[in-house]
Short mmCIF file of C-alpha atoms in Angstrom, two decimals:
data_model
loop_
_atom_site.label_atom_id
_atom_site.label_comp_id
_atom_site.label_asym_id
_atom_site.label_seq_id
_atom_site.Cartn_x
_atom_site.Cartn_y
_atom_site.Cartn_z
CA MET A 1 11.30 -96.08 -39.63
CA GLU A 2 11.74 -92.98 -37.01
CA PHE A 3 8.59 -91.14 -37.93
CA GLU A 4 6.26 -94.14 -38.96
CA GLU A 5 4.03 -93.21 -35.89
CA LEU A 6 3.72 -89.13 -36.52
CA GLU A 7 2.57 -90.04 -40.28
CA ARG A 8 -0.10 -93.14 -38.86
CA PHE A 9 -1.31 -90.64 -36.07
CA ILE A 10 -1.65 -87.63 -38.77
CA GLU A 11 -3.01 -89.82 -41.78
CA ALA A 12 -5.75 -90.69 -39.23
CA GLU A 13 -6.39 -87.42 -38.11
CA LEU A 14 -6.72 -86.14 -41.73
CA GLU A 15 -8.87 -89.39 -43.28
CA CYS A 16 -11.21 -89.39 -40.13
CA ARG A 17 -11.98 -86.22 -40.57
CA LYS A 18 -12.32 -86.22 -44.17
CA HIS A 19 -10.05 -83.09 -44.81
CA PRO A 20 -8.35 -82.48 -48.69
CA GLY A 21 -5.04 -82.02 -47.60
CA SER A 22 -2.12 -81.57 -45.74
CA SER A 23 2.00 -80.69 -45.30
CA VAL A 24 3.76 -81.03 -42.30
CA ALA A 25 7.16 -80.71 -41.67
CA VAL A 26 9.18 -82.01 -38.69
CA VAL A 27 12.26 -79.90 -36.89
CA LYS A 28 15.03 -80.82 -35.11
CA GLY A 29 17.57 -79.34 -33.93
CA ASP A 30 19.62 -76.78 -37.01
CA GLU A 31 18.39 -78.94 -40.06
CA MET A 32 14.64 -80.15 -41.45
CA VAL A 33 14.66 -83.68 -40.60
CA TRP A 34 10.80 -85.06 -41.97
CA ALA A 35 8.06 -83.26 -44.41
CA LYS A 36 5.68 -84.96 -45.95
CA GLY A 37 2.19 -83.98 -47.44
CA PHE A 38 -0.87 -85.36 -47.11
CA GLY A 39 -3.89 -86.15 -49.08
CA TYR A 40 -4.61 -82.84 -52.27
CA ALA A 41 -4.36 -79.41 -52.62
CA ASP A 42 -6.65 -79.35 -54.39
CA LEU A 43 -9.34 -81.80 -54.66
CA GLU A 44 -10.79 -81.73 -58.36
CA ALA A 45 -7.59 -81.49 -59.97
CA LYS A 46 -6.32 -84.17 -58.40
CA LYS A 47 -3.50 -82.36 -57.11
CA PRO A 48 -1.50 -84.23 -54.44
CA ALA A 49 -0.11 -81.93 -51.65
CA THR A 50 3.44 -82.02 -51.01
CA PRO A 51 5.90 -80.54 -48.73
CA ASP A 52 6.45 -77.75 -50.77
CA THR A 53 2.62 -76.31 -51.50
CA VAL A 54 2.14 -73.33 -50.48
CA TYR A 55 -0.83 -72.61 -48.21
CA ARG A 56 -2.08 -69.16 -46.76
CA CYS A 57 -0.71 -69.02 -43.47
CA ALA A 58 -3.16 -66.94 -41.28
CA SER A 59 -2.26 -66.07 -38.11
CA VAL A 60 0.97 -68.19 -38.42
CA THR A 61 2.01 -64.45 -40.14
CA LYS A 62 2.32 -63.18 -36.83
CA PRO A 63 5.39 -64.23 -34.88
CA VAL A 64 7.12 -63.56 -38.30
CA VAL A 65 5.94 -59.92 -38.78
CA THR A 66 7.02 -59.50 -35.01
CA VAL A 67 10.56 -60.97 -36.00
CA ALA A 68 10.38 -58.04 -38.29
CA LEU A 69 9.68 -55.38 -35.63
CA LEU A 70 12.22 -57.23 -32.26
CA GLN A 71 14.53 -56.63 -35.03
CA LEU A 72 13.92 -52.31 -35.64
CA MET A 73 13.88 -52.58 -31.32
CA GLU A 74 17.56 -53.89 -31.57
CA LYS A 75 18.35 -50.81 -34.14
CA GLY A 76 17.11 -48.72 -30.91
CA ARG A 77 13.50 -47.59 -33.16
CA PHE A 78 11.57 -47.85 -29.65
CA THR A 79 11.07 -50.31 -26.70
CA LEU A 80 8.97 -52.97 -25.76
CA ASP A 81 6.96 -50.19 -23.22
CA ASP A 82 6.77 -47.78 -25.21
CA PRO A 83 3.05 -46.19 -25.72
CA VAL A 84 2.17 -47.21 -29.08
CA GLU A 85 0.56 -43.83 -29.92
CA GLU A 86 3.53 -42.31 -29.76
CA HIS A 87 4.91 -43.46 -33.13
CA LEU A 88 1.90 -44.35 -34.88
CA GLY A 89 0.71 -40.62 -35.17
CA PHE A 90 -3.53 -40.96 -33.95
CA LYS A 91 -4.69 -41.80 -31.45
CA ILE A 92 -6.30 -45.23 -30.24
CA LYS A 93 -9.98 -44.16 -29.27
CA SER A 94 -10.27 -45.27 -25.63
CA PRO A 95 -11.97 -43.50 -23.04
CA TYR A 96 -9.30 -44.48 -20.36
CA GLU A 97 -6.13 -42.73 -19.12
CA GLU A 98 -3.83 -45.73 -19.28
CA ARG A 99 -2.33 -46.32 -22.95
CA PRO A 100 -1.60 -49.92 -24.44
CA THR A 101 2.04 -50.60 -25.27
CA ILE A 102 3.93 -52.51 -27.97
CA ARG A 103 4.12 -55.17 -25.19
CA ASP A 104 0.67 -54.38 -24.69
CA LEU A 105 0.03 -55.13 -28.39
CA LEU A 106 2.20 -58.80 -28.96
CA THR A 107 0.50 -60.21 -26.18
CA HIS A 108 -2.86 -59.33 -26.69
CA ARG A 109 -3.80 -57.22 -23.79
CA THR A 110 -4.19 -54.02 -25.68
CA GLY A 111 -7.94 -53.37 -24.83
CA MET A 112 -9.10 -53.81 -27.39
CA PRO A 113 -11.53 -56.42 -28.84
CA THR A 114 -11.26 -59.06 -30.98
CA ARG A 115 -12.29 -58.13 -34.89
CA VAL A 116 -11.06 -59.57 -38.13
CA PRO A 117 -10.61 -57.83 -41.16
CA PRO A 118 -13.25 -57.75 -44.39
CA ILE A 119 -12.83 -60.50 -46.71
CA LEU A 120 -12.56 -58.84 -50.04
CA LYS A 121 -12.61 -60.00 -53.87
CA LYS A 122 -11.31 -56.85 -55.68
CA LEU A 123 -7.99 -55.48 -54.29
CA GLU A 124 -9.03 -51.79 -55.40
CA GLU A 125 -12.16 -51.81 -52.86
CA ALA A 126 -9.74 -52.07 -49.51
CA PRO A 127 -9.16 -49.27 -47.39
CA THR A 128 -5.52 -48.71 -47.11
CA LEU A 129 -3.47 -50.39 -43.86
CA ARG A 130 -3.75 -47.27 -42.22
CA GLU A 131 -7.31 -46.05 -43.41
CA TYR A 132 -7.96 -49.68 -41.49
CA VAL A 133 -6.54 -48.77 -38.46
CA GLU A 134 -7.21 -45.94 -37.56
CA GLU A 135 -11.28 -47.12 -37.70
CA ALA A 136 -10.85 -50.22 -36.27
CA ALA A 137 -8.52 -49.10 -33.40
CA ARG A 138 -10.92 -48.75 -30.12
CA ALA A 139 -10.61 -49.80 -26.85
CA VAL A 140 -13.64 -51.75 -24.59
CA ARG A 141 -11.65 -51.90 -21.49
CA PRO A 142 -8.20 -50.51 -19.97
CA PRO A 143 -5.01 -51.90 -21.52
CA GLY A 144 -3.62 -54.81 -19.52
CA GLU A 145 -7.03 -55.73 -17.89
CA ARG A 146 -7.42 -59.21 -19.57
CA TRP A 147 -6.56 -61.47 -22.64
CA GLU A 148 -7.87 -60.93 -26.04
CA TYR A 149 -6.90 -61.33 -29.30
CA CYS A 150 -6.69 -58.58 -31.05
CA ASN A 151 -5.93 -58.51 -34.89
CA THR A 152 -6.03 -54.64 -34.81
CA ALA A 153 -2.93 -54.78 -32.79
CA TYR A 154 -0.88 -56.99 -35.17
CA ALA A 155 -1.87 -54.49 -37.89
CA MET A 156 -0.49 -51.94 -36.08
CA LEU A 157 2.55 -53.82 -35.80
CA GLY A 158 2.70 -53.37 -39.59
CA LEU A 159 1.83 -49.38 -39.37
CA LEU A 160 4.43 -49.38 -37.38
CA ILE A 161 7.48 -51.13 -39.08
CA GLU A 162 6.48 -48.57 -41.97
CA ALA A 163 6.77 -45.56 -39.29
CA PHE A 164 10.37 -46.62 -38.75
CA THR A 165 11.61 -47.54 -41.70
CA GLY A 166 9.42 -45.54 -44.26
CA GLN A 167 8.64 -48.33 -46.70
CA PRO A 168 5.73 -50.65 -46.52
CA TYR A 169 5.82 -53.57 -44.18
CA THR A 170 5.71 -56.13 -46.83
CA GLU A 171 9.04 -55.39 -48.13
CA TYR A 172 10.91 -54.83 -44.93
CA VAL A 173 9.86 -58.78 -44.02
CA VAL A 174 10.78 -59.39 -47.46
CA GLU A 175 14.09 -58.25 -47.49
CA ASN A 176 15.30 -58.70 -43.37
CA VAL A 177 13.38 -62.16 -42.56
CA LEU A 178 12.01 -64.11 -45.55
CA LYS A 179 15.59 -63.53 -47.55
CA PRO A 180 17.47 -64.39 -44.96
CA LEU A 181 16.36 -67.30 -44.08
CA GLU A 182 15.82 -68.28 -47.37
CA MET A 183 11.96 -68.32 -47.23
CA LYS A 184 11.88 -68.52 -51.54
CA SER A 185 8.65 -69.63 -51.22
CA SER A 186 7.19 -66.87 -49.34
CA GLY A 187 5.68 -63.93 -49.10
CA PHE A 188 2.68 -61.60 -49.27
CA GLU A 189 2.00 -61.38 -52.90
CA LEU A 190 2.22 -64.47 -54.98
CA THR A 191 4.63 -64.75 -57.61
CA HIS A 192 3.73 -66.87 -61.10
CA GLU A 193 5.65 -70.03 -59.39
CA MET A 194 4.22 -69.67 -56.13
CA GLU A 195 0.60 -69.90 -57.58
CA LYS A 196 1.40 -72.87 -59.15
CA ARG A 197 1.66 -74.55 -55.94
CA LEU A 198 -0.69 -73.23 -53.70
CA ALA A 199 -2.80 -75.06 -52.37
CA THR A 200 -7.25 -74.78 -53.44
CA GLY A 201 -9.17 -73.94 -49.78
CA TYR A 202 -12.09 -75.24 -49.16
CA VAL A 203 -14.67 -74.82 -46.33
CA ARG A 204 -17.45 -76.73 -44.93
CA TRP A 205 -20.15 -76.03 -41.62
CA GLY A 206 -18.87 -78.84 -39.61
CA GLY A 207 -18.50 -81.85 -39.81
CA PRO A 208 -16.49 -84.78 -42.32
CA ASP A 209 -21.28 -85.88 -43.61
CA GLN A 210 -21.02 -82.45 -44.45
CA PRO A 211 -19.97 -80.94 -48.37
CA LEU A 212 -16.66 -79.78 -49.29
CA LYS A 213 -17.12 -75.60 -50.78
CA ARG A 214 -14.11 -74.74 -53.05
CA VAL A 215 -12.94 -71.02 -51.73
CA GLU A 216 -12.26 -68.38 -54.61
CA PRO A 217 -9.30 -66.13 -54.08
CA TYR A 218 -9.54 -63.38 -51.74
CA TYR A 219 -8.25 -60.28 -50.57
CA LEU A 220 -7.36 -59.75 -46.21
CA GLY A 221 -8.69 -56.52 -45.26
CA THR A 222 -6.31 -53.45 -46.81
CA ARG A 223 -3.46 -52.59 -48.86
CA PRO A 224 -0.88 -53.92 -48.70
CA GLU A 225 -2.74 -56.72 -46.78
CA ASP A 226 -3.61 -56.89 -43.57
CA PRO A 227 -0.13 -58.07 -41.42
CA ALA A 228 -2.23 -60.48 -39.22
CA GLY A 229 -2.25 -63.16 -41.32
CA SER A 230 -1.29 -61.96 -45.15
CA LEU A 231 2.07 -64.30 -45.53
CA TYR A 232 1.95 -67.05 -47.72
CA SER A 233 4.58 -70.06 -47.30
CA THR A 234 5.46 -73.51 -47.22
CA VAL A 235 6.34 -75.94 -44.21
CA VAL A 236 10.37 -76.19 -45.94
CA ASP A 237 10.02 -71.97 -45.13
CA LEU A 238 8.43 -72.08 -41.93
CA SER A 239 10.74 -74.87 -41.00
CA HIS A 240 13.48 -72.47 -41.98
CA PHE A 241 11.43 -69.82 -39.37
CA VAL A 242 11.39 -72.14 -36.79
CA ILE A 243 15.39 -73.17 -36.77
CA MET A 244 16.32 -69.86 -36.14
CA GLN A 245 14.35 -69.92 -33.41
CA LEU A 246 15.85 -73.38 -32.00
CA ASN A 247 18.77 -71.72 -32.30
CA GLY A 248 19.27 -68.75 -30.62
CA GLY A 249 18.14 -66.12 -32.98
CA VAL A 250 20.51 -67.67 -36.35
CA TYR A 251 19.69 -69.70 -39.69
CA LYS A 252 22.79 -71.43 -40.60
CA GLY A 253 25.20 -69.10 -39.50
CA ARG A 254 23.29 -65.90 -40.52
CA ARG A 255 21.94 -63.87 -37.23
CA ILE A 256 18.07 -62.67 -37.30
CA LEU A 257 17.70 -62.13 -34.55
CA GLU A 258 20.29 -61.21 -30.71
CA GLU A 259 20.03 -63.88 -28.57
CA GLU A 260 18.77 -61.63 -25.97
CA THR A 261 16.14 -60.50 -28.01
CA LEU A 262 15.38 -63.82 -29.00
CA GLU A 263 14.93 -64.76 -25.21
CA GLU A 264 13.16 -62.03 -24.71
CA MET A 265 10.30 -63.15 -27.68
CA GLN A 266 10.11 -66.08 -26.11
CA ARG A 267 9.89 -65.71 -22.26
CA LEU A 268 6.66 -65.17 -20.25
CA GLN A 269 5.23 -62.39 -20.31
CA ALA A 270 2.01 -61.78 -19.88
CA PRO A 271 0.64 -65.12 -17.80
CA ALA A 272 -2.63 -66.61 -17.42
CA GLY A 273 -3.73 -66.12 -13.58
CA ALA A 274 -0.67 -67.63 -11.23
CA SER A 275 -0.51 -70.36 -13.92
CA ARG A 276 3.23 -70.98 -15.81
CA SER A 277 1.28 -70.43 -18.86
CA GLY A 278 0.53 -67.46 -20.78
CA MET A 279 1.41 -65.00 -23.83
CA ALA A 280 5.04 -64.23 -24.30
CA LEU A 281 5.87 -62.48 -26.76
CA THR A 282 3.64 -62.98 -29.89
CA TRP A 283 4.02 -66.88 -28.90
CA PHE A 284 0.83 -68.89 -26.95
CA ARG A 285 3.48 -70.36 -24.08
CA SER A 286 2.38 -72.98 -22.52
CA ILE A 287 3.25 -75.66 -20.21
CA HIS A 288 2.40 -79.07 -22.61
CA ASP A 289 3.71 -82.54 -21.80
CA GLY A 290 5.55 -81.02 -18.70
CA HIS A 291 7.97 -78.87 -21.27
CA VAL A 292 7.37 -75.62 -22.44
CA MET A 293 6.40 -75.00 -25.56
CA LEU A 294 5.57 -72.01 -27.80
CA ALA A 295 2.95 -72.24 -30.25
CA HIS A 296 0.51 -70.46 -32.64
CA THR A 297 -2.72 -71.60 -35.07
CA GLY A 298 -4.10 -69.59 -37.65
CA GLY A 299 -7.45 -69.88 -39.39
CA MET A 300 -8.60 -67.75 -42.16
CA PRO A 301 -11.32 -68.97 -44.87
CA GLY A 302 -10.33 -72.13 -46.11
CA TYR A 303 -6.59 -72.61 -44.09
CA THR A 304 -6.39 -73.54 -40.48
CA ASN A 305 -2.72 -74.42 -39.40
CA HIS A 306 -0.73 -74.52 -36.38
CA VAL A 307 3.37 -73.93 -35.97
CA ALA A 308 4.71 -75.39 -32.46
CA PHE A 309 8.14 -76.27 -30.68
CA TYR A 310 9.70 -77.53 -27.97
CA PRO A 311 12.91 -74.82 -27.23
CA GLU A 312 14.51 -76.90 -24.52
CA LEU A 313 14.19 -80.25 -26.45
CA GLY A 314 15.27 -78.41 -29.96
CA VAL A 315 12.10 -79.77 -31.85
CA GLY A 316 9.29 -78.22 -33.60
CA ILE A 317 5.72 -78.80 -35.56
CA CYS A 318 4.75 -77.19 -38.93
CA TRP A 319 1.54 -78.19 -40.13
CA LEU A 320 -0.61 -76.32 -42.47
CA SER A 321 -3.79 -77.25 -44.20
CA ASN A 322 -6.02 -76.21 -46.57
CA LEU A 323 -9.65 -76.65 -44.79
CA ASN A 324 -11.82 -74.43 -42.40
CA ASP A 325 -14.88 -76.48 -41.31
CA GLY A 326 -15.87 -73.42 -39.34
CA THR A 327 -15.58 -76.27 -35.98
CA GLY A 328 -12.77 -74.15 -34.27
CA TRP A 329 -10.39 -76.92 -35.48
CA ARG A 330 -7.25 -76.75 -35.47
CA PRO A 331 -4.44 -78.97 -36.79
CA PRO A 332 -2.47 -80.75 -33.58
CA ALA A 333 0.88 -79.91 -33.88
CA PRO A 334 0.96 -80.57 -30.49
CA THR A 335 0.42 -83.76 -30.13
CA ALA A 336 2.44 -84.16 -33.36
CA LEU A 337 5.29 -82.37 -31.71
CA ARG A 338 4.88 -85.21 -28.67
CA PHE A 339 5.29 -88.21 -31.16
CA ALA A 340 8.13 -86.35 -33.42
CA ALA A 341 9.76 -85.92 -29.47
CA GLY A 342 9.36 -89.78 -29.17
CA GLU A 343 7.54 -89.59 -25.96
CA ALA A 344 4.57 -90.59 -24.66
CA ALA A 345 1.88 -89.09 -23.46
CA PRO A 346 2.37 -88.03 -19.66
CA PHE A 347 -1.13 -90.04 -18.49
CA ASN A 348 -0.86 -91.90 -15.14
CA PRO A 349 -3.77 -94.10 -15.28
CA GLU A 350 -3.27 -94.04 -11.03
CA ARG A 351 -3.88 -90.96 -10.94
CA VAL A 352 -6.60 -90.53 -14.11
CA GLN A 353 -9.61 -92.18 -12.41
CA ARG A 354 -9.49 -91.41 -8.64
CA VAL A 355 -11.71 -88.72 -7.25
CA PRO A 356 -9.37 -85.94 -5.38
CA GLU A 357 -10.01 -85.76 -1.77
CA GLU A 358 -10.97 -81.30 -2.11
CA TRP A 359 -13.13 -82.58 -4.86
CA ARG A 360 -16.10 -80.79 -3.59
CA LYS A 361 -13.84 -77.63 -3.99
CA LEU A 362 -13.09 -78.95 -7.32
CA VAL A 363 -16.59 -78.94 -9.12
CA GLY A 364 -18.53 -76.24 -10.34
CA LEU A 365 -19.07 -73.07 -12.78
CA TYR A 366 -16.38 -70.89 -14.53
CA GLY A 367 -15.66 -68.19 -16.03
CA GLU A 368 -18.17 -65.21 -16.90
CA LYS A 369 -21.54 -65.29 -17.88
CA GLY A 370 -22.39 -67.10 -21.06
CA LYS A 371 -19.10 -68.08 -21.30
CA THR A 372 -18.37 -70.82 -18.81
CA ILE A 373 -17.30 -74.16 -18.52
CA ARG A 374 -18.23 -77.36 -15.69
CA LEU A 375 -15.91 -79.35 -13.87
CA THR A 376 -17.47 -82.22 -12.50
CA VAL A 377 -17.25 -86.02 -11.64
CA ARG A 378 -18.08 -89.23 -13.92
CA ASN A 379 -17.68 -92.34 -12.76
CA GLY A 380 -14.49 -91.81 -10.81
CA TYR A 381 -13.15 -89.36 -13.58
CA LEU A 382 -12.86 -85.48 -12.73
CA ILE A 383 -13.62 -84.12 -16.25
CA ILE A 384 -14.29 -80.44 -17.89
CA GLU A 385 -17.52 -80.95 -19.41
CA ASN A 386 -17.62 -78.33 -21.84
CA LEU A 387 -14.31 -79.75 -23.30
CA GLY A 388 -14.71 -83.32 -22.82
CA ALA A 389 -11.45 -83.72 -20.99
CA TYR A 390 -10.47 -85.66 -18.11
CA LEU A 391 -8.05 -84.03 -15.85
CA GLU A 392 -5.16 -85.76 -13.91
CA LYS A 393 -3.79 -84.75 -10.51
CA VAL A 394 -0.01 -83.30 -10.39
CA ASP A 395 -0.04 -81.61 -7.35
CA GLU A 396 -2.80 -79.50 -5.24
CA GLY A 397 -2.44 -76.30 -7.70
CA ARG A 398 -1.26 -78.39 -11.64
CA TYR A 399 -3.80 -80.62 -13.37
CA ILE A 400 -2.52 -82.41 -16.83
CA VAL A 401 -6.21 -82.04 -19.17
CA HIS A 402 -6.40 -85.26 -21.34
CA GLY A 403 -8.20 -85.51 -24.39
CA SER A 404 -9.88 -82.63 -26.30
CA SER A 405 -8.02 -80.16 -28.31
CA TYR A 406 -5.91 -79.32 -25.09
CA ASP A 407 -4.42 -82.64 -24.47
CA GLY A 408 -1.10 -82.49 -22.58
CA TYR A 409 -1.56 -79.08 -21.40
CA GLU A 410 -1.34 -78.09 -18.11
CA LEU A 411 -4.49 -76.75 -16.22
CA THR A 412 -3.44 -74.58 -12.48
CA VAL A 413 -5.83 -74.31 -9.96
CA GLU A 414 -6.21 -71.28 -8.13
CA TYR A 415 -7.33 -71.40 -4.37
CA ASP A 416 -8.04 -68.37 -2.00
CA GLU A 417 -6.99 -67.48 1.14
CA GLU A 418 -9.70 -69.48 2.71
CA GLY A 419 -8.92 -73.01 0.70
CA ASN A 420 -11.95 -72.22 -1.78
CA VAL A 421 -10.98 -73.00 -5.14
CA LYS A 422 -10.84 -69.25 -7.03
CA GLN A 423 -9.96 -69.07 -10.93
CA LEU A 424 -8.60 -71.96 -13.17
CA ASP A 425 -5.82 -71.23 -15.53
CA LEU A 426 -5.79 -72.64 -19.07
CA SER A 427 -3.26 -71.73 -21.74
CA VAL A 428 -4.41 -67.52 -21.90
CA TYR A 429 -7.69 -68.47 -20.37
CA GLU A 430 -8.50 -67.50 -17.02
CA TYR A 431 -11.74 -68.50 -15.86
CA PRO A 432 -12.43 -67.46 -12.41
CA ARG A 433 -15.28 -69.48 -10.04
CA TYR A 434 -18.63 -68.23 -11.49
CA VAL A 435 -20.92 -66.67 -9.19
CA GLU A 436 -24.50 -65.76 -10.62
CA GLU A 437 -25.28 -62.11 -9.67
CA PRO A 438 -29.16 -61.41 -8.86
CA LEU A 439 -30.94 -59.59 -11.43
CA LYS A 440 -32.45 -56.44 -10.14
CA VAL A 441 -35.65 -56.19 -13.24
CA ASP A 442 -38.26 -52.97 -12.47
CA GLU A 443 -41.11 -55.21 -13.87
CA GLU A 444 -42.99 -51.50 -13.47
CA MET A 445 -40.82 -49.76 -15.77
CA PRO A 446 -42.40 -48.94 -19.38
CA LEU A 447 -40.89 -50.94 -22.22
CA LYS A 448 -42.74 -49.64 -25.23
CA GLY A 449 -40.73 -47.39 -27.71
CA HIS A 450 -37.66 -46.11 -29.52
CA TRP A 451 -33.84 -48.02 -27.85
CA ARG A 452 -30.83 -47.18 -28.74
CA GLY A 453 -27.58 -48.45 -27.66
CA GLU A 454 -23.77 -49.76 -29.09
CA TYR A 455 -22.33 -53.44 -29.21
CA HIS A 456 -19.25 -54.94 -30.42
CA HIS A 457 -17.91 -58.17 -32.84
CA PRO A 458 -15.36 -59.36 -34.60
CA TYR A 459 -16.87 -57.33 -37.29
CA GLY A 460 -16.73 -54.04 -35.86
CA PHE A 461 -18.81 -52.05 -33.72
CA TYR A 462 -22.46 -51.24 -34.46
CA GLN A 463 -25.29 -49.46 -33.18
CA LEU A 464 -28.49 -51.78 -32.15
CA ASP A 465 -31.86 -49.49 -32.34
CA LEU A 466 -35.17 -51.40 -30.84
CA VAL A 467 -38.21 -50.15 -32.07
CA ILE A 468 -41.07 -52.22 -29.41
CA GLY A 469 -44.07 -51.61 -30.55
CA GLY A 470 -46.04 -53.70 -28.11
CA ALA A 471 -45.94 -57.07 -25.95
CA ARG A 472 -45.73 -59.32 -28.37
CA ARG A 473 -44.56 -56.69 -31.70
CA GLY A 474 -40.91 -55.57 -31.49
CA MET A 475 -38.09 -54.73 -34.64
CA ALA A 476 -34.62 -54.11 -34.47
CA THR A 477 -31.85 -53.18 -37.19
CA ASP A 478 -28.94 -55.68 -38.25
CA MET A 479 -25.85 -54.55 -39.04
CA ASP A 480 -26.13 -52.51 -41.98
CA GLY A 481 -28.96 -50.46 -40.03
CA ARG A 482 -31.95 -51.71 -41.59
CA LEU A 483 -35.08 -52.91 -39.58
CA THR A 484 -36.03 -56.11 -39.15
CA PRO A 485 -38.67 -57.55 -37.39
CA PHE A 486 -38.03 -60.98 -34.50
CA GLU A 487 -39.21 -63.96 -34.97
CA ASP A 488 -40.51 -64.67 -30.98
CA PHE A 489 -41.15 -61.82 -28.95
CA THR A 490 -42.00 -60.82 -25.76
CA ALA A 491 -42.02 -57.48 -24.08
CA GLU A 492 -43.14 -57.19 -20.58
CA ARG A 493 -42.44 -57.17 -17.15
CA GLY A 494 -39.55 -55.43 -17.41
CA ARG A 495 -38.07 -58.69 -19.48
CA VAL A 496 -37.44 -58.61 -22.96
CA ARG A 497 -36.86 -61.52 -25.07
CA GLY A 498 -36.57 -62.19 -29.44
CA VAL A 499 -34.96 -63.60 -31.54
CA TYR A 500 -34.28 -62.31 -35.18
CA ARG A 501 -32.24 -63.15 -38.53
CA PHE A 502 -30.17 -61.04 -40.81
CA LYS A 503 -26.91 -61.36 -43.09
CA PRO A 504 -23.82 -60.71 -42.26
CA PRO A 505 -22.53 -57.02 -44.17
CA LYS A 506 -21.66 -57.99 -47.51
CA ALA A 507 -17.84 -57.33 -46.77
CA TYR A 508 -17.48 -60.14 -44.13
CA ARG A 509 -19.43 -63.12 -45.60
CA GLY A 510 -16.57 -64.03 -46.56
CA TRP A 511 -16.14 -65.05 -43.22
CA MET A 512 -18.73 -68.46 -43.08
CA ALA A 513 -21.22 -66.51 -41.42
CA GLU A 514 -23.82 -66.87 -44.13
CA GLU A 515 -26.38 -65.76 -41.88
CA PHE A 516 -26.96 -64.32 -38.10
CA ARG A 517 -29.09 -65.85 -35.46
CA VAL A 518 -29.19 -63.15 -33.23
CA GLU A 519 -31.58 -63.82 -28.98
CA VAL A 520 -32.00 -60.53 -27.46
CA ASP A 521 -31.93 -61.37 -23.90
CA LEU A 522 -32.77 -57.93 -22.06
CA HIS A 523 -33.58 -56.37 -18.32
CA ALA A 524 -35.09 -52.80 -16.98
CA TRP A 525 -33.30 -51.58 -14.66
CA GLU A 526 -32.78 -47.82 -13.77
CA GLY A 527 -34.45 -46.22 -17.17
CA ARG A 528 -32.25 -48.57 -19.08
CA LEU A 529 -32.53 -52.01 -21.08
CA GLN A 530 -29.10 -54.18 -20.50
CA GLY A 531 -28.36 -57.74 -21.02
CA LEU A 532 -27.13 -60.60 -23.77
CA LEU A 533 -26.71 -60.40 -27.37
CA ARG A 534 -26.28 -64.21 -28.33
CA PHE A 535 -25.39 -64.83 -31.88
CA THR A 536 -24.71 -68.10 -34.10
CA SER A 537 -24.82 -68.87 -36.90
CA LYS A 538 -25.07 -72.27 -39.41
CA ARG A 539 -20.64 -72.76 -38.42
CA PRO A 540 -20.85 -75.23 -35.67
CA GLY A 541 -18.06 -73.39 -33.74
CA ASP A 542 -19.44 -69.93 -34.50
CA LEU A 543 -20.86 -68.61 -30.95
CA TRP A 544 -20.29 -64.89 -29.57
CA ILE A 545 -21.92 -63.36 -26.56
CA VAL A 546 -21.88 -59.61 -26.01
CA PRO A 547 -22.57 -57.70 -23.21
CA ILE A 548 -25.29 -54.21 -24.66
CA THR A 549 -27.47 -51.17 -22.73
CA LEU A 550 -30.06 -49.22 -24.71
CA GLU A 551 -31.52 -45.98 -23.82
CA ARG A 552 -34.36 -44.48 -24.67
CA VAL A 553 -34.89 -42.88 -27.95
#
């Protein structure tokens, strides 16, 4: 059977993870050639997952909404390099002269930070899409400076579609993308028929030994729901979308996008450093197993998803699932794509367990403070220690990653003029050689008193008030502005360290972080306190490190 090995791969992945359910479809050329459900759409009811099971798509929504926007570009409503504010009707809050373009929105280079919308039980509790975006649209760096995943940018896409058409983005996308693609079980609102086939979402905090918790229905952030992640669909319907992507913008003879526009959507727009990988328009564009691969993942409470395809081979995978375990796991669609393409992993045993001649130049830390990866050598293997990945040298500047979620991806090594390694590039990420800056501390500066600063977190921008009562007494505000005592606190000789805990704001508790543990590490310099806040929670993959500077009040 042609897909026997793929099926075994999926079954092993899901059963070893004790994953409730998944649905997977394979596209070749202009047709869906295989689709199957695995496990249960509803565990308690023992309702099997099928190819027609409906899931929440999370960020797999983004490419679909992008196609709708690009249709309007074809009609002359905008160009990709228009400043986005020309069409929004309000300004992005930013101290920088440079203003983001629509191309910046579609490549996550706006200068706005990562942010998630609130999770709400009642739609009437939600702000309008415009109200939410006006509040959330705030830059922390100039546009184009670096990649940072930004849901707010895609909320803006919904407003742009509304501005160009005079109708809610949901209506335009349904009429001009979903219907022509015959995505009859897809939409931004559940029909009665879709609701009957909707997979129940589940969460847990960690691996297969942890208990599953059923997720009750919720609304994603805004009215209408946030275009960054609000689509409902099936793998059958999404296969139609992938067919269009593989066939020059055409599905069953109906043109959805002009071929030139589709090529622009799939072209490398914003490379990671000097690599061949980075962002196309919305698609993550990587070299995987030697092929150009376009992909997008999605994750939200109860659901994790992945769509990926090789344009040159005309092969694609749609994989939707009904579990989010908080580890950052996403369905391994790239590996499934390898099986669907009938290819073996590009693994050369003669090149893997062989220490490169330049190993001394390669080993060490890369990234930025608090967010580093380490290259080292173990038993003859060059490995990325943090990822549990092995590296196989292809040539002087390229390696293939083996193992981890980046299995098969190309890693690029950048050298400076003296031949020293200056940066690693993997997928959309750039990891410059990490150099520890000497810490300047004013050990004589008085610390006692009231200090105030601001930080940004995926839940928004927050003011932090720090009250130092003595060398062992301190309090800090939570995200709701309530002062909370430290469990462990020292303030002496120019250093302030401590740990405190608090619950997230009510509207964000649906994101699974039931309580934050915040490590504060500050030092005194030039009359200020500056340093890092380290947020963790019971979610295994929940780590957020933010810089902060505080002034005396």
